[in-house]
mmCIF file with all atom_site columns, C-alpha atoms in Angstrom:
data_model
loop_
_atom_site.group_PDB
_atom_site.id
_atom_site.type_symbol
_atom_site.label_atom_id
_atom_site.label_alt_id
_atom_site.label_comp_id
_atom_site.label_asym_id
_atom_site.label_entity_id
_atom_site.label_seq_id
_atom_site.pdbx_PDB_ins_code
_atom_site.Cartn_x
_atom_site.Cartn_y
_atom_site.Cartn_z
_atom_site.occupancy
_atom_site.B_iso_or_equiv
_atom_site.pdbx_formal_charge
_atom_site.auth_seq_id
_atom_site.auth_comp_id
_atom_site.auth_asym_id
_atom_site.auth_atom_id
_atom_site.pdbx_PDB_model_num
ATOM 1   C CA . PHE I 1 1   ? 34.836 -12.269 -7.562  1.00 0.00 ? 9   PHE I CA 1
ATOM 2   C CA . PRO I 1 2   ? 35.332 -9.835  -5.808  1.00 0.00 ? 10  PRO I CA 1
ATOM 3   C CA . THR I 1 3   ? 37.925 -8.648  -8.452  1.00 0.00 ? 11  THR I CA 1
ATOM 4   C CA . CYS I 1 4   ? 37.198 -8.057  -11.945 1.00 0.00 ? 12  CYS I CA 1
ATOM 5   C CA . GLN I 1 5   ? 39.851 -9.475  -14.292 1.00 0.00 ? 13  GLN I CA 1
ATOM 6   C CA . GLY I 1 6   ? 42.148 -9.816  -11.358 1.00 0.00 ? 14  GLY I CA 1
ATOM 7   C CA . SER I 1 7   ? 41.802 -6.181  -10.212 1.00 0.00 ? 15  SER I CA 1
ATOM 8   C CA . PHE I 1 8   ? 39.436 -3.997  -8.153  1.00 0.00 ? 16  PHE I CA 1
ATOM 9   C CA . TRP I 1 9   ? 39.768 -1.266  -10.691 1.00 0.00 ? 17  TRP I CA 1
ATOM 10  C CA . PRO I 1 10  ? 40.719 -2.935  -14.049 1.00 0.00 ? 18  PRO I CA 1
ATOM 11  C CA . PRO I 1 11  ? 41.398 -0.877  -17.105 1.00 0.00 ? 19  PRO I CA 1
ATOM 12  C CA . MET I 1 12  ? 38.135 0.586   -18.319 1.00 0.00 ? 20  MET I CA 1
ATOM 13  C CA . ASP I 1 13  ? 36.807 2.585   -21.153 1.00 0.00 ? 21  ASP I CA 1
ATOM 14  C CA . PHE I 1 14  ? 33.653 4.476   -19.913 1.00 0.00 ? 22  PHE I CA 1
ATOM 15  C CA . HIS I 1 15  ? 33.151 6.464   -22.992 1.00 0.00 ? 23  HIS I CA 1
ATOM 16  C CA . ALA I 1 16  ? 33.056 3.426   -25.190 1.00 0.00 ? 24  ALA I CA 1
ATOM 17  C CA . ALA I 1 17  ? 31.015 1.534   -22.720 1.00 0.00 ? 25  ALA I CA 1
ATOM 18  C CA . PHE I 1 18  ? 28.229 4.011   -22.449 1.00 0.00 ? 26  PHE I CA 1
ATOM 19  C CA . SER I 1 19  ? 28.047 5.170   -26.127 1.00 0.00 ? 27  SER I CA 1
ATOM 20  C CA . TRP I 1 20  ? 25.539 3.739   -28.588 1.00 0.00 ? 28  TRP I CA 1
ATOM 21  C CA . HIS I 1 21  ? 27.369 1.519   -31.049 1.00 0.00 ? 29  HIS I CA 1
ATOM 22  C CA . GLY I 1 22  ? 24.327 -0.182  -32.746 1.00 0.00 ? 30  GLY I CA 1
ATOM 23  C CA . LEU I 1 23  ? 23.610 -3.899  -32.154 1.00 0.00 ? 31  LEU I CA 1
ATOM 24  C CA . GLY I 1 24  ? 26.463 -6.366  -32.152 1.00 0.00 ? 32  GLY I CA 1
ATOM 25  C CA . PRO I 1 25  ? 26.584 -10.060 -32.696 1.00 0.00 ? 33  PRO I CA 1
ATOM 26  C CA . ASP I 1 26  ? 26.130 -11.009 -28.960 1.00 0.00 ? 34  ASP I CA 1
ATOM 27  C CA . TYR I 1 27  ? 26.653 -9.838  -25.558 1.00 0.00 ? 35  TYR I CA 1
ATOM 28  C CA . GLN I 1 28  ? 29.731 -11.851 -24.846 1.00 0.00 ? 36  GLN I CA 1
ATOM 29  C CA . GLY I 1 29  ? 32.015 -11.002 -27.622 1.00 0.00 ? 37  GLY I CA 1
ATOM 30  C CA . GLY I 1 30  ? 29.963 -8.417  -29.322 1.00 0.00 ? 38  GLY I CA 1
ATOM 31  C CA . ILE I 1 31  ? 31.419 -5.198  -30.648 1.00 0.00 ? 39  ILE I CA 1
ATOM 32  C CA . LEU I 1 32  ? 32.831 -3.694  -27.425 1.00 0.00 ? 40  LEU I CA 1
ATOM 33  C CA . ALA I 1 33  ? 36.395 -3.923  -26.589 1.00 0.00 ? 41  ALA I CA 1
ATOM 34  C CA . ASN I 1 34  ? 37.531 -5.627  -23.253 1.00 0.00 ? 42  ASN I CA 1
ATOM 35  C CA . PRO I 1 35  ? 38.007 -2.318  -21.266 1.00 0.00 ? 43  PRO I CA 1
ATOM 36  C CA . ALA I 1 36  ? 34.519 -1.060  -22.219 1.00 0.00 ? 44  ALA I CA 1
ATOM 37  C CA . ARG I 1 37  ? 32.905 -4.387  -21.123 1.00 0.00 ? 45  ARG I CA 1
ATOM 38  C CA . ALA I 1 38  ? 34.857 -4.293  -17.835 1.00 0.00 ? 46  ALA I CA 1
ATOM 39  C CA . ALA I 1 39  ? 33.522 -0.736  -17.224 1.00 0.00 ? 47  ALA I CA 1
ATOM 40  C CA . ILE I 1 40  ? 29.960 -1.912  -17.701 1.00 0.00 ? 48  ILE I CA 1
ATOM 41  C CA . HIS I 1 41  ? 30.664 -4.797  -15.399 1.00 0.00 ? 49  HIS I CA 1
ATOM 42  C CA . VAL I 1 42  ? 32.277 -2.613  -12.616 1.00 0.00 ? 50  VAL I CA 1
ATOM 43  C CA . VAL I 1 43  ? 29.379 -0.057  -12.715 1.00 0.00 ? 51  VAL I CA 1
ATOM 44  C CA . HIS I 1 44  ? 26.917 -2.924  -12.479 1.00 0.00 ? 52  HIS I CA 1
ATOM 45  C CA . ARG I 1 45  ? 28.729 -4.140  -9.358  1.00 0.00 ? 53  ARG I CA 1
ATOM 46  C CA . LEU I 1 46  ? 28.930 -0.764  -7.764  1.00 0.00 ? 54  LEU I CA 1
ATOM 47  C CA . GLY I 1 47  ? 25.199 -0.339  -8.434  1.00 0.00 ? 55  GLY I CA 1
ATOM 48  C CA . ALA I 1 48  ? 24.483 -3.660  -6.799  1.00 0.00 ? 56  ALA I CA 1
ATOM 49  C CA . LEU I 1 49  ? 26.489 -2.836  -3.776  1.00 0.00 ? 57  LEU I CA 1
ATOM 50  C CA . THR I 1 50  ? 24.349 0.465   -3.395  1.00 0.00 ? 58  THR I CA 1
ATOM 51  C CA . VAL I 1 51  ? 21.135 -1.466  -3.788  1.00 0.00 ? 59  VAL I CA 1
ATOM 52  C CA . PHE I 1 52  ? 22.409 -4.147  -1.345  1.00 0.00 ? 60  PHE I CA 1
ATOM 53  C CA . LEU I 1 53  ? 23.229 -1.483  1.327   1.00 0.00 ? 61  LEU I CA 1
ATOM 54  C CA . VAL I 1 54  ? 20.021 0.566   0.927   1.00 0.00 ? 62  VAL I CA 1
ATOM 55  C CA . LEU I 1 55  ? 17.550 -2.364  0.552   1.00 0.00 ? 63  LEU I CA 1
ATOM 56  C CA . GLY I 1 56  ? 19.439 -4.418  3.218   1.00 0.00 ? 64  GLY I CA 1
ATOM 57  C CA . ALA I 1 57  ? 19.110 -1.572  5.720   1.00 0.00 ? 65  ALA I CA 1
ATOM 58  C CA . ALA I 1 58  ? 15.347 -1.172  4.696   1.00 0.00 ? 66  ALA I CA 1
ATOM 59  C CA . SER I 1 59  ? 14.679 -4.802  5.160   1.00 0.00 ? 67  SER I CA 1
ATOM 60  C CA . LEU I 1 60  ? 16.299 -5.060  8.464   1.00 0.00 ? 68  LEU I CA 1
ATOM 61  C CA . MET I 1 61  ? 14.628 -2.014  9.857   1.00 0.00 ? 69  MET I CA 1
ATOM 62  C CA . THR I 1 62  ? 11.356 -3.321  8.523   1.00 0.00 ? 70  THR I CA 1
ATOM 63  C CA . MET I 1 63  ? 11.898 -6.787  9.995   1.00 0.00 ? 71  MET I CA 1
ATOM 64  C CA . PHE I 1 64  ? 12.834 -5.469  13.529  1.00 0.00 ? 72  PHE I CA 1
ATOM 65  C CA . LYS I 1 65  ? 11.191 -2.080  13.915  1.00 0.00 ? 73  LYS I CA 1
ATOM 66  C CA . ALA I 1 66  ? 7.752  -2.497  12.067  1.00 0.00 ? 74  ALA I CA 1
ATOM 67  C CA . SER I 1 67  ? 4.707  -2.382  14.080  1.00 0.00 ? 75  SER I CA 1
ATOM 68  C CA . SER I 1 68  ? 2.580  -4.882  12.242  1.00 0.00 ? 76  SER I CA 1
ATOM 69  C CA . PRO I 1 69  ? 3.363  -8.489  11.239  1.00 0.00 ? 77  PRO I CA 1
ATOM 70  C CA . ALA I 1 70  ? 2.517  -7.923  7.717   1.00 0.00 ? 78  ALA I CA 1
ATOM 71  C CA . LEU I 1 71  ? 5.192  -5.271  7.327   1.00 0.00 ? 79  LEU I CA 1
ATOM 72  C CA . ARG I 1 72  ? 7.806  -7.588  9.114   1.00 0.00 ? 80  ARG I CA 1
ATOM 73  C CA . ARG I 1 73  ? 6.862  -10.394 6.787   1.00 0.00 ? 81  ARG I CA 1
ATOM 74  C CA . LEU I 1 74  ? 7.334  -7.906  3.879   1.00 0.00 ? 82  LEU I CA 1
ATOM 75  C CA . GLY I 1 75  ? 10.736 -7.010  5.313   1.00 0.00 ? 83  GLY I CA 1
ATOM 76  C CA . MET I 1 76  ? 11.675 -10.636 5.414   1.00 0.00 ? 84  MET I CA 1
ATOM 77  C CA . LEU I 1 77  ? 10.513 -11.200 1.814   1.00 0.00 ? 85  LEU I CA 1
ATOM 78  C CA . MET I 1 78  ? 12.711 -8.271  0.751   1.00 0.00 ? 86  MET I CA 1
ATOM 79  C CA . GLY I 1 79  ? 15.659 -9.724  2.583   1.00 0.00 ? 87  GLY I CA 1
ATOM 80  C CA . ALA I 1 80  ? 15.273 -13.071 1.142   1.00 0.00 ? 88  ALA I CA 1
ATOM 81  C CA . LEU I 1 81  ? 14.860 -11.700 -2.432  1.00 0.00 ? 89  LEU I CA 1
ATOM 82  C CA . LEU I 1 82  ? 17.866 -9.479  -1.979  1.00 0.00 ? 90  LEU I CA 1
ATOM 83  C CA . LEU I 1 83  ? 20.131 -12.400 -0.828  1.00 0.00 ? 91  LEU I CA 1
ATOM 84  C CA . LEU I 1 84  ? 18.828 -14.539 -3.760  1.00 0.00 ? 92  LEU I CA 1
ATOM 85  C CA . GLN I 1 85  ? 19.583 -11.781 -6.074  1.00 0.00 ? 93  GLN I CA 1
ATOM 86  C CA . ILE I 1 86  ? 23.198 -11.236 -4.820  1.00 0.00 ? 94  ILE I CA 1
ATOM 87  C CA . GLY I 1 87  ? 23.711 -15.034 -4.680  1.00 0.00 ? 95  GLY I CA 1
ATOM 88  C CA . LEU I 1 88  ? 22.565 -15.288 -8.422  1.00 0.00 ? 96  LEU I CA 1
ATOM 89  C CA . GLY I 1 89  ? 24.616 -12.298 -9.474  1.00 0.00 ? 97  GLY I CA 1
ATOM 90  C CA . ILE I 1 90  ? 27.843 -13.646 -7.846  1.00 0.00 ? 98  ILE I CA 1
ATOM 91  C CA . SER I 1 91  ? 27.279 -17.244 -9.085  1.00 0.00 ? 99  SER I CA 1
ATOM 92  C CA . LEU I 1 92  ? 26.748 -16.051 -12.724 1.00 0.00 ? 100 LEU I CA 1
ATOM 93  C CA . VAL I 1 93  ? 30.093 -14.354 -12.539 1.00 0.00 ? 101 VAL I CA 1
ATOM 94  C CA . GLU I 1 94  ? 31.998 -17.211 -10.827 1.00 0.00 ? 102 GLU I CA 1
ATOM 95  C CA . PHE I 1 95  ? 30.428 -20.121 -12.517 1.00 0.00 ? 103 PHE I CA 1
ATOM 96  C CA . GLY I 1 96  ? 29.477 -18.857 -15.941 1.00 0.00 ? 104 GLY I CA 1
ATOM 97  C CA . TRP I 1 97  ? 25.936 -20.315 -15.701 1.00 0.00 ? 105 TRP I CA 1
ATOM 98  C CA . PRO I 1 98  ? 23.767 -20.333 -18.756 1.00 0.00 ? 106 PRO I CA 1
ATOM 99  C CA . LEU I 1 99  ? 21.569 -17.528 -20.008 1.00 0.00 ? 107 LEU I CA 1
ATOM 100 C CA . ALA I 1 100 ? 18.451 -18.895 -18.395 1.00 0.00 ? 108 ALA I CA 1
ATOM 101 C CA . LEU I 1 101 ? 19.802 -18.196 -14.971 1.00 0.00 ? 109 LEU I CA 1
ATOM 102 C CA . ALA I 1 102 ? 20.735 -14.716 -16.195 1.00 0.00 ? 110 ALA I CA 1
ATOM 103 C CA . ASP I 1 103 ? 16.900 -14.358 -16.997 1.00 0.00 ? 111 ASP I CA 1
ATOM 104 C CA . LEU I 1 104 ? 16.342 -15.610 -13.525 1.00 0.00 ? 112 LEU I CA 1
ATOM 105 C CA . HIS I 1 105 ? 18.552 -12.781 -12.099 1.00 0.00 ? 113 HIS I CA 1
ATOM 106 C CA . ASN I 1 106 ? 16.426 -10.291 -14.048 1.00 0.00 ? 114 ASN I CA 1
ATOM 107 C CA . GLY I 1 107 ? 13.108 -11.847 -12.829 1.00 0.00 ? 115 GLY I CA 1
ATOM 108 C CA . VAL I 1 108 ? 14.227 -11.700 -9.118  1.00 0.00 ? 116 VAL I CA 1
ATOM 109 C CA . ALA I 1 109 ? 15.185 -7.960  -9.748  1.00 0.00 ? 117 ALA I CA 1
ATOM 110 C CA . ALA I 1 110 ? 11.701 -7.439  -10.850 1.00 0.00 ? 118 ALA I CA 1
ATOM 111 C CA . LEU I 1 111 ? 10.303 -9.253  -7.610  1.00 0.00 ? 119 LEU I CA 1
ATOM 112 C CA . LEU I 1 112 ? 12.611 -7.166  -5.473  1.00 0.00 ? 120 LEU I CA 1
ATOM 113 C CA . LEU I 1 113 ? 11.463 -3.991  -7.164  1.00 0.00 ? 121 LEU I CA 1
ATOM 114 C CA . GLY I 1 114 ? 7.807  -4.900  -6.626  1.00 0.00 ? 122 GLY I CA 1
ATOM 115 C CA . ALA I 1 115 ? 8.417  -5.865  -2.787  1.00 0.00 ? 123 ALA I CA 1
ATOM 116 C CA . THR I 1 116 ? 10.199 -2.470  -2.385  1.00 0.00 ? 124 THR I CA 1
ATOM 117 C CA . VAL I 1 117 ? 7.316  -0.474  -4.120  1.00 0.00 ? 125 VAL I CA 1
ATOM 118 C CA . THR I 1 118 ? 4.769  -2.409  -2.046  1.00 0.00 ? 126 THR I CA 1
ATOM 119 C CA . LEU I 1 119 ? 6.753  -1.553  1.136   1.00 0.00 ? 127 LEU I CA 1
ATOM 120 C CA . ASN I 1 120 ? 7.056  1.991   0.283   1.00 0.00 ? 128 ASN I CA 1
ATOM 121 C CA . TRP I 1 121 ? 3.299  2.133   -0.501  1.00 0.00 ? 129 TRP I CA 1
ATOM 122 C CA . ALA I 1 122 ? 2.350  0.492   2.775   1.00 0.00 ? 130 ALA I CA 1
ATOM 123 C CA . VAL I 1 123 ? 4.567  2.886   4.769   1.00 0.00 ? 131 VAL I CA 1
ATOM 124 C CA . TRP I 1 124 ? 3.485  6.111   3.098   1.00 0.00 ? 132 TRP I CA 1
ATOM 125 C CA . THR I 1 125 ? -0.196 5.299   3.144   1.00 0.00 ? 133 THR I CA 1
ATOM 126 C CA . GLY I 1 126 ? -0.115 3.966   6.781   1.00 0.00 ? 134 GLY I CA 1
ATOM 127 C CA . ARG I 1 127 ? -1.359 0.491   5.726   1.00 0.00 ? 135 ARG I CA 1
ATOM 128 C CA . ARG I 1 128 ? -0.541 -2.243  8.253   1.00 0.00 ? 136 ARG I CA 1
#
């Protein structure tokens, strides 16, 4: 990290990566060649960067500009979950943690989605 296979833009096969091939033996060696797996990984990283920028900005704006303490706390929760999610994602790549931590990465993503939906609901309905 931050490179993928020693390059910021490694050889990638987007067509093979995002075509249905049926189920393979496992997620690590499976049926996809290395350039297809690299494409999936880089797209995931670009999506994570986008989410980090958008939700990070929303969290900071909520923490510092919200009129109610409840919304400010929700902004802090979103920020904490976002940092935890990014930290887990990077550590999974760097240290090759076991599958249970990859499941935790998915669980934190669900909590982050819930916090984002809650903030959206509170702002749009005028709840304080």
